[in-house]
CSV table of C-alpha atoms and ligand atoms in Angstrom, one decimal:
chain,number,residue,atom,x,y,z
A,1,MET,CA,100.0,-11.8,172.8
A,2,SER,CA,99.5,-11.3,176.4
A,3,ARG,CA,100.0,-12.9,179.7
A,4,LYS,CA,98.8,-12.3,183.4
A,5,VAL,CA,101.0,-11.4,186.1
A,6,HIS,CA,99.7,-11.5,190.1
A,7,ILE,CA,100.2,-7.9,191.9
A,8,THR,CA,100.8,-7.4,195.5
A,9,ILE,CA,100.8,-3.9,196.5
A,10,GLN,CA,102.0,-2.7,199.6
A,11,ALA,CA,101.2,0.4,201.0
A,12,GLY,CA,100.6,0.2,204.3
A,13,LYS,CA,98.1,-1.6,203.6
A,14,ILE,CA,98.2,-4.4,201.7
A,15,SER,CA,95.9,-5.2,198.4
A,16,GLU,CA,96.3,-7.5,195.4
A,17,GLN,CA,95.3,-8.1,191.6
A,18,THR,CA,95.8,-9.9,188.3
A,19,VAL,CA,96.8,-7.9,185.8
A,20,GLU,CA,97.3,-8.3,181.7
A,21,ILE,CA,100.7,-6.9,179.9
A,22,ALA,CA,101.7,-7.5,176.5
A,23,LYS,CA,104.8,-10.4,176.4
A,24,ASP,CA,107.7,-8.6,176.3
A,25,ALA,CA,106.3,-5.9,178.4
A,26,THR,CA,109.0,-3.8,180.6
A,27,TYR,CA,108.3,-3.4,184.6
A,28,GLU,CA,108.1,0.6,183.5
A,29,ASP,CA,104.9,-0.8,180.9
A,30,LEU,CA,103.7,-2.7,183.7
A,31,LEU,CA,103.8,0.2,186.1
A,32,ASN,CA,102.0,2.4,183.6
A,33,THR,CA,99.2,-0.5,182.7
A,34,LEU,CA,98.9,0.4,186.5
A,35,ASN,CA,98.8,3.9,186.6
A,36,ILE,CA,101.4,3.7,189.2
A,37,ASN,CA,104.3,6.9,189.4
A,38,GLN,CA,107.4,4.5,188.9
A,39,GLU,CA,109.2,7.8,191.0
A,40,THR,CA,107.2,6.5,193.8
A,41,VAL,CA,107.3,2.8,193.9
A,42,LEU,CA,110.1,-0.3,194.3
A,43,VAL,CA,109.6,-3.4,192.4
A,44,LEU,CA,110.1,-6.4,194.0
A,45,ASN,CA,110.3,-10.1,192.5
A,46,GLY,CA,111.1,-12.7,194.9
A,47,GLY,CA,111.8,-10.0,197.3
A,48,ASN,CA,114.7,-8.4,195.2
A,49,ALA,CA,114.4,-4.9,193.6
A,50,VAL,CA,114.6,-5.3,189.3
A,51,PRO,CA,115.3,-2.4,187.1
A,52,LEU,CA,112.6,-0.6,185.5
A,53,ASP,CA,113.2,-0.7,181.9
A,54,GLY,CA,113.9,-4.6,182.3
A,55,ALA,CA,111.4,-7.2,180.8
A,56,VAL,CA,109.2,-8.5,183.3
A,57,ASN,CA,109.9,-12.5,183.2
A,58,SER,CA,107.7,-13.5,186.8
A,59,ASP,CA,104.3,-14.0,186.7
A,60,LYS,CA,104.3,-12.9,191.1
A,61,LEU,CA,105.4,-9.5,192.0
A,62,THR,CA,105.2,-7.3,194.5
A,63,ILE,CA,105.2,-3.4,194.3
A,64,LEU,CA,106.4,-1.9,197.5
A,65,LYS,CA,105.0,1.5,197.7
A,66,VAL,CA,107.7,4.3,199.4
A,67,VAL,CA,106.7,7.5,198.5
A,68,THR,CA,104.0,8.6,201.5
A,69,GLY,CA,103.2,12.0,202.9
A,70,GLY,CA,104.8,12.2,206.3
B,1,MET,CA,117.4,-12.1,180.8
B,2,THR,CA,118.5,-9.7,183.5
B,3,ILE,CA,120.3,-6.7,183.0
B,4,LYS,CA,124.0,-6.5,184.1
B,5,CYS,CA,125.7,-3.3,186.6
B,6,LYS,CA,127.2,-0.9,184.2
B,7,LYS,CA,130.4,-1.1,186.9
B,8,CYS,CA,130.8,-5.4,187.0
B,9,ASN,CA,129.2,-7.7,186.0
B,10,HIS,CA,126.8,-8.8,188.2
B,11,GLU,CA,122.9,-8.3,188.2
B,12,ALA,CA,121.3,-5.0,188.2
B,13,ILE,CA,118.6,-4.1,190.8
B,14,VAL,CA,117.9,-0.4,190.2
B,15,PHE,CA,118.3,1.7,187.1
B,16,GLN,CA,118.9,5.7,187.5
B,17,LYS,CA,117.3,6.7,184.5
B,18,TYR,CA,119.1,10.3,184.9
B,19,SER,CA,122.5,9.6,184.9
B,20,GLY,CA,121.7,5.7,182.4
B,21,MET,CA,123.1,3.8,184.9
B,22,HIS,CA,122.4,0.4,185.7
B,23,LEU,CA,123.7,-0.8,189.0
B,24,CYS,CA,123.9,-4.0,191.0
B,25,LYS,CA,123.7,-4.2,195.1
B,26,ARG,CA,127.2,-2.9,196.0
B,27,HIS,CA,127.5,-0.3,193.4
B,28,PHE,CA,124.4,1.0,194.1
B,29,VAL,CA,125.2,1.5,197.8
B,30,GLU,CA,128.4,2.7,197.1
B,31,ASP,CA,126.9,5.6,194.3
B,32,VAL,CA,124.8,6.7,197.0
B,33,GLU,CA,127.2,7.0,200.4
B,34,ARG,CA,129.5,8.6,197.6
B,35,LYS,CA,127.1,11.4,197.3
B,36,ILE,CA,126.0,11.5,200.5
B,37,LYS,CA,129.6,12.0,201.2
B,38,LEU,CA,130.3,14.5,198.3
B,39,THR,CA,127.0,16.2,200.0
B,40,ILE,CA,128.9,16.3,203.5
B,41,ARG,CA,132.3,18.0,202.1
B,42,LYS,CA,130.7,20.3,200.2
B,43,GLU,CA,128.1,21.8,202.0
B,44,TYR,CA,128.3,20.8,205.8
B,45,SER,CA,132.1,20.9,206.4
B,46,ILE,CA,133.0,18.0,209.9
B,47,GLN,CA,134.7,19.8,212.2
B,48,LYS,CA,137.1,17.7,215.0
B,49,ASN,CA,134.6,17.2,218.3
B,50,ASP,CA,131.8,17.7,216.4
B,51,VAL,CA,128.6,16.3,218.3
B,52,ILE,CA,126.4,15.2,215.6
B,53,ALA,CA,122.4,15.2,216.5
B,54,VAL,CA,120.2,13.1,214.3
B,55,ALA,CA,116.3,13.3,214.0
B,56,VAL,CA,115.0,10.3,213.7
B,57,SER,CA,111.8,9.2,213.6
B,58,GLY,CA,111.2,5.4,212.6
B,59,GLY,CA,110.5,6.3,208.8
B,60,LYS,CA,113.2,5.5,205.7
B,61,ASP,CA,114.3,9.3,205.2
B,62,SER,CA,116.1,9.9,208.7
B,63,SER,CA,117.1,6.0,209.3
B,64,VAL,CA,119.0,6.3,206.3
B,65,ALA,CA,120.3,9.2,207.1
B,66,LEU,CA,122.1,8.3,210.9
B,67,TYR,CA,123.2,4.6,209.4
B,68,VAL,CA,124.7,6.2,206.6
B,69,ILE,CA,126.0,8.8,209.0
B,70,HIS,CA,127.2,6.1,212.1
B,71,LYS,CA,129.0,4.3,208.7
B,72,ILE,CA,131.0,7.5,207.6
B,73,LEU,CA,131.6,9.2,210.7
B,74,GLY,CA,131.0,6.6,213.3
B,75,ASN,CA,134.9,5.2,214.4
B,76,ARG,CA,136.0,9.0,214.6
B,77,PRO,CA,137.2,8.9,218.9
B,78,ASP,CA,136.6,12.7,218.2
B,79,ILE,CA,132.9,12.9,217.0
B,80,LYS,CA,130.0,12.3,218.9
B,81,ILE,CA,126.7,10.9,216.8
B,82,VAL,CA,123.4,11.6,219.3
B,83,ALA,CA,119.7,10.4,217.5
B,84,ILE,CA,116.9,12.2,219.1
B,85,SER,CA,113.5,11.1,218.2
B,86,VAL,CA,110.2,13.5,218.9
B,87,ASP,CA,107.0,11.7,219.9
B,88,GLU,CA,104.0,13.6,218.8
B,89,GLY,CA,101.3,12.2,219.9
B,90,ILE,CA,99.7,10.1,216.9
B,91,ASP,CA,97.9,7.3,217.8
B,92,GLY,CA,98.4,4.4,215.7
B,93,TYR,CA,101.7,5.8,214.1
B,94,ARG,CA,104.4,7.2,215.9
B,95,PRO,CA,104.5,5.2,218.6
B,96,GLU,CA,104.9,2.0,216.4
B,97,SER,CA,107.5,4.0,214.1
B,98,ILE,CA,109.9,5.2,216.9
B,99,GLU,CA,110.0,1.3,218.3
B,100,LEU,CA,111.6,0.8,214.6
B,101,ALA,CA,114.0,3.8,215.7
B,102,LYS,CA,114.8,2.3,218.9
B,103,ASN,CA,115.3,-0.7,217.2
B,104,LEU,CA,118.1,0.9,214.7
B,105,THR,CA,119.7,2.9,217.4
B,106,GLU,CA,120.5,-0.1,219.6
B,107,MET,CA,121.3,-1.9,216.4
B,108,LEU,CA,124.1,0.7,216.1
B,109,GLY,CA,125.0,1.2,219.3
B,110,VAL,CA,123.8,5.2,219.3
B,111,GLN,CA,122.5,7.0,222.3
B,112,HIS,CA,118.9,8.2,221.3
B,113,ILE,CA,116.9,10.8,223.2
B,114,ILE,CA,112.8,10.4,223.2
B,115,LYS,CA,111.1,13.6,223.3
B,116,SER,CA,107.0,14.4,223.2
B,117,PHE,CA,104.8,17.0,222.1
B,118,LYS,CA,103.0,15.8,225.8
B,119,GLU,CA,105.9,16.5,227.8
B,120,VAL,CA,107.4,19.7,225.9
B,121,HIS,CA,104.8,21.6,224.9
B,122,GLY,CA,101.4,20.0,226.9
B,123,VAL,CA,99.4,18.9,223.6
B,124,THR,CA,99.1,16.1,221.4
B,125,MET,CA,99.2,15.9,217.4
B,126,ASP,CA,96.1,14.1,217.9
B,127,GLU,CA,94.5,16.8,220.2
B,128,LEU,CA,96.0,19.7,218.2
B,129,ALA,CA,94.3,17.7,215.1
B,130,ALA,CA,91.1,17.8,216.7
B,131,MET,CA,90.7,21.1,217.5
B,132,ASP,CA,89.4,24.5,215.4
B,133,ARG,CA,92.2,25.6,213.9
B,134,GLU,CA,93.7,28.3,211.0
B,135,LYS,CA,95.6,25.8,209.4
B,136,GLY,CA,96.5,22.2,207.9
B,137,ALA,CA,97.6,19.2,211.0
B,138,CYS,CA,101.2,19.2,209.5
B,139,SER,CA,102.1,23.2,210.0
B,140,TYR,CA,102.0,23.1,213.6
B,141,CYS,CA,103.3,19.4,213.7
B,142,GLY,CA,106.6,21.0,212.0
B,143,VAL,CA,107.2,23.7,214.0
B,144,LEU,CA,106.5,22.2,217.2
B,145,ARG,CA,108.7,19.3,215.8
B,146,LYS,CA,111.5,21.4,215.1
B,147,ASN,CA,111.4,23.7,218.2
B,148,ILE,CA,111.5,20.3,220.1
B,149,LEU,CA,114.6,19.1,217.9
B,150,ASN,CA,116.3,22.2,218.4
B,151,LYS,CA,115.6,22.3,222.1
B,152,ALA,CA,116.9,19.0,222.3
B,153,ALA,CA,119.9,19.5,220.2
B,154,LEU,CA,121.2,22.6,222.3
B,155,GLU,CA,120.8,20.8,225.4
B,156,ILE,CA,123.2,18.3,224.4
B,157,GLY,CA,126.3,20.5,222.9
B,158,ALA,CA,124.8,19.7,219.3
B,159,THR,CA,127.0,21.4,216.6
B,160,LYS,CA,125.1,20.1,213.8
B,161,LEU,CA,121.7,18.6,213.3
B,162,VAL,CA,120.4,16.3,210.6
B,163,THR,CA,117.4,15.2,209.2
B,164,GLY,CA,116.0,13.2,206.8
B,165,HIS,CA,115.2,15.5,203.8
B,166,ASN,CA,115.8,13.6,200.4
B,167,LEU,CA,116.0,14.7,196.9
B,168,ASP,CA,112.5,14.8,196.7
B,169,ASP,CA,111.5,16.9,199.8
B,170,GLU,CA,113.9,19.6,199.0
B,171,ALA,CA,113.1,19.9,194.8
B,172,GLN,CA,109.3,19.7,196.3
B,173,THR,CA,110.1,22.5,198.1
B,174,ILE,CA,111.9,25.0,195.6
B,175,LEU,CA,108.8,24.2,193.6
B,176,LEU,CA,106.1,25.6,196.1
B,177,ASN,CA,107.9,28.7,196.7
B,178,HIS,CA,108.4,29.2,193.3
B,179,PHE,CA,104.7,28.8,192.9
B,180,ARG,CA,103.8,31.4,196.4
B,181,GLY,CA,106.5,33.8,195.4
B,182,ASP,CA,107.8,33.2,198.7
B,183,MET,CA,111.7,33.9,198.0
B,184,GLU,CA,112.7,34.4,201.7
B,185,ARG,CA,111.5,31.3,202.5
B,186,MET,CA,113.9,30.3,199.5
B,187,VAL,CA,116.8,31.9,201.2
B,188,ARG,CA,116.1,29.9,204.4
B,189,LEU,CA,116.3,26.9,202.7
B,190,ALA,CA,120.1,27.4,201.9
B,191,PRO,CA,122.8,26.3,204.4
B,192,PRO,CA,122.3,28.8,206.8
B,193,ALA,CA,125.1,30.4,209.0
B,194,ALA,CA,126.1,29.5,212.4
B,195,VAL,CA,123.5,31.7,214.5
B,196,GLU,CA,123.9,31.0,218.4
B,197,GLY,CA,120.8,29.6,219.9
B,198,LEU,CA,119.8,27.8,216.7
B,199,VAL,CA,121.8,24.9,215.5
B,200,LEU,CA,123.0,23.9,212.2
B,201,ARG,CA,120.9,22.1,210.2
B,202,ALA,CA,122.1,19.0,207.9
B,203,LYS,CA,120.5,17.4,205.2
B,204,PRO,CA,123.2,15.1,203.8
B,205,LEU,CA,120.6,12.8,201.5
B,206,LYS,CA,119.4,16.5,199.4
B,207,ASN,CA,121.1,14.5,195.9
B,208,ILE,CA,119.4,11.1,196.8
B,209,PRO,CA,116.0,10.5,195.2
B,210,GLU,CA,113.5,8.9,197.2
B,211,LYS,CA,112.8,6.2,196.3
B,212,GLU,CA,116.7,5.2,196.1
B,213,VAL,CA,116.3,6.0,199.6
B,214,ALA,CA,114.1,3.5,200.2
B,215,LEU,CA,116.0,1.0,197.8
B,216,TYR,CA,118.8,1.8,200.2
B,217,ALA,CA,116.7,0.9,203.3
B,218,LEU,CA,115.6,-2.5,201.8
B,219,VAL,CA,118.8,-3.6,199.9
B,220,ASN,CA,120.3,-2.6,204.4
B,221,SER,CA,117.5,-4.3,205.9
B,222,LEU,CA,117.0,-1.5,208.2
B,223,PRO,CA,114.2,-1.4,210.6
B,224,VAL,CA,111.8,1.1,208.9
B,225,ASP,CA,108.6,1.8,208.9
B,226,PHE,CA,106.8,2.6,205.1
B,227,SER,CA,103.3,3.3,206.7
B,228,GLU,CA,101.5,6.6,206.5
B,229,CYS,CA,100.7,9.5,208.6
B,230,PRO,CA,96.9,9.9,209.1
B,231,TYR,CA,97.1,14.0,209.2
B,232,ALA,CA,99.5,12.6,206.1
B,233,GLY,CA,100.5,16.1,203.8
B,234,GLU,CA,99.3,18.9,202.8
B,235,ALA,CA,97.1,19.2,199.9
B,236,ILE,CA,99.5,21.3,197.6
B,237,ARG,CA,102.9,18.9,198.4
B,238,GLY,CA,100.5,16.3,197.3
B,239,GLU,CA,99.8,18.1,193.9
B,240,ILE,CA,103.5,19.3,193.7
B,241,ARG,CA,104.9,15.8,194.6
B,242,GLU,CA,102.9,14.6,191.5
B,243,LEU,CA,103.6,17.0,188.6
B,244,LEU,CA,106.9,16.7,189.9
B,245,ASN,CA,107.3,12.9,189.5
B,246,ASP,CA,105.3,13.6,186.4
B,247,PHE,CA,107.5,15.4,185.0
B,248,GLU,CA,110.2,13.4,186.2
B,249,ALA,CA,109.5,10.3,184.6
B,250,LYS,CA,108.7,12.4,181.6
B,251,HIS,CA,112.1,14.1,181.7
B,252,PRO,CA,114.7,12.5,184.1
B,253,GLY,CA,117.2,14.8,186.0
B,254,THR,CA,114.0,17.6,186.8
B,255,LYS,CA,114.4,16.9,190.4
B,256,TYR,CA,118.3,17.6,190.5
B,257,SER,CA,117.7,20.0,187.9
B,258,LEU,CA,116.1,22.1,190.1
B,259,LEU,CA,118.2,22.0,192.9
B,260,ARG,CA,121.1,22.9,190.8
B,261,GLY,CA,119.4,26.2,189.8
B,262,PHE,CA,118.5,26.6,193.2
B,263,ASP,CA,122.1,26.5,194.6
B,264,LYS,CA,123.2,29.1,192.0
B,265,LEU,CA,120.1,31.2,192.9
B,266,VAL,CA,120.2,31.6,196.6
B,267,GLY,CA,123.7,32.9,196.8
B,268,ALA,CA,122.3,36.2,194.5
B,269,LEU,CA,119.4,36.0,196.7
B,270,ALA,CA,120.5,36.8,199.9
B,271,LYS,CA,123.0,39.2,198.6
B,272,GLU,CA,119.8,41.3,197.9
B,273,MET,CA,117.5,40.5,200.8
B,274,PRO,CA,118.4,42.0,204.1
B,275,PRO,CA,120.0,39.4,206.7
B,276,ALA,CA,116.7,38.2,208.9
B,277,LYS,CA,116.9,39.6,212.6
B,278,ILE,CA,118.0,37.2,214.9
B,279,GLU,CA,115.6,37.7,218.5
B,280,LYS,CA,114.6,35.5,221.7
B,281,CYS,CA,111.1,35.1,221.9
B,282,ARG,CA,109.6,37.0,224.3
B,283,VAL,CA,107.1,34.5,225.9
B,284,CYS,CA,109.3,31.4,225.4
B,285,GLY,CA,113.0,32.9,224.8
B,286,GLU,CA,114.0,30.5,221.9
B,287,THR,CA,115.6,31.9,219.1
B,288,CYS,CA,113.8,33.0,215.8
B,289,THR,CA,113.6,36.0,213.5
B,290,GLU,CA,109.9,37.8,215.0
B,291,ASP,CA,109.9,38.7,218.8
B,292,ILE,CA,107.2,36.1,219.1
B,293,CYS,CA,108.2,32.2,218.0
B,294,GLN,CA,106.2,30.6,214.9
B,295,ALA,CA,105.8,27.9,218.2
B,296,CYS,CA,104.2,30.3,220.9
B,297,LYS,CA,101.9,31.7,218.1
B,298,LEU,CA,100.4,28.6,216.9
B,299,LEU,CA,99.5,27.4,220.6
B,300,GLY,CA,98.4,31.0,221.3
B,301,ARG,CA,100.6,31.3,224.0
B,302,ALA,CA,101.6,35.2,223.2
C,401,SF4,S1,102.5,13.8,208.4
C,401,SF4,FE1,102.3,16.3,209.3
C,401,SF4,S2,101.0,15.6,210.8
C,401,SF4,FE2,102.0,13.5,210.2
C,401,SF4,S3,104.0,13.1,210.9
C,401,SF4,FE3,104.5,14.6,208.9
C,401,SF4,S4,104.0,16.7,209.7
C,401,SF4,FE4,103.6,15.7,211.2
C,402,ZN,ZN1,128.2,-3.9,190.3
C,403,ZN,ZN1,108.5,31.1,221.8
């Protein structure tokens, strides 16, 4: 079983996409699917940070890119 | 289902893979501040009547550095904290972030000095970037910024100059110097002894992973800028960052190991190498280790 999650990626600019993940996927799995290194982002659910080993429990998330040059 | 904090029963906001701990907001903040206090106590002992200059750019790292220094030391009547910003002259980037830095210093009630490349060196970063040049934009930017920060810190009689370098910055630099075989630069990374004319540098965030610095800024609602400089980054540093982050994700704790190993190594290295000569630049009089300082060399003032 898989499901869809709507993702907003904030990295200076803002982009949006929908990604399909396994029903029991964790945030870490989600980042791996998107090919994003977990050391470089925070994942926010309703504006609050979540531990990345937790199971995704929302169909709307924001990924805040926090590691940039400069 | 939510995950609980290791230290209380509240909902965790972060998982530190390297420590195995889940932490709630309160205990995460406590953990970051505990590490910062420990770093300061071990490496940058605070003296009575210290004047602490904090370099702030409006980015997350330097803003967190100022916020925590102010939180820890702001109520000591004998200690003065002054923020210094350097406007490199990068259109569409720096003016915005300096505004955010101003918001923070106003919020904290900290004196804020702003200097610019144009006023001190007569040239903006945008102008330098457009010129024919031998090195990357960041080489110019870094050297000229350090020069201004040191001057400004000296002017106010600062005894320490705090920068926002985090664990990732430090681990990247250590790895980069290894790859280049640059052991002299290694030694220079270590907390230097006080030298007349050079304000002692302090990096209180050196034990905080970059993403935790960002999380700390977020949970404390600090006004910070997450945007990226248009000239961002030496290419090679970007490669090292990626390499290190891949390794850290697979082998949590790698960044801390690099730092710990370096701390052990550097004591021994320093004994092996002759101490750097300290001279005055013969063009501008700035304290440096050669007869002409880096800034004058880069600007062709020799
Ligand atoms: S990324 Fe480079 S050019 Fe931009 S502010 Fe940083 S050091 Fe300067
Ligand atoms: Zn807790
Ligand atoms: Zn000089």
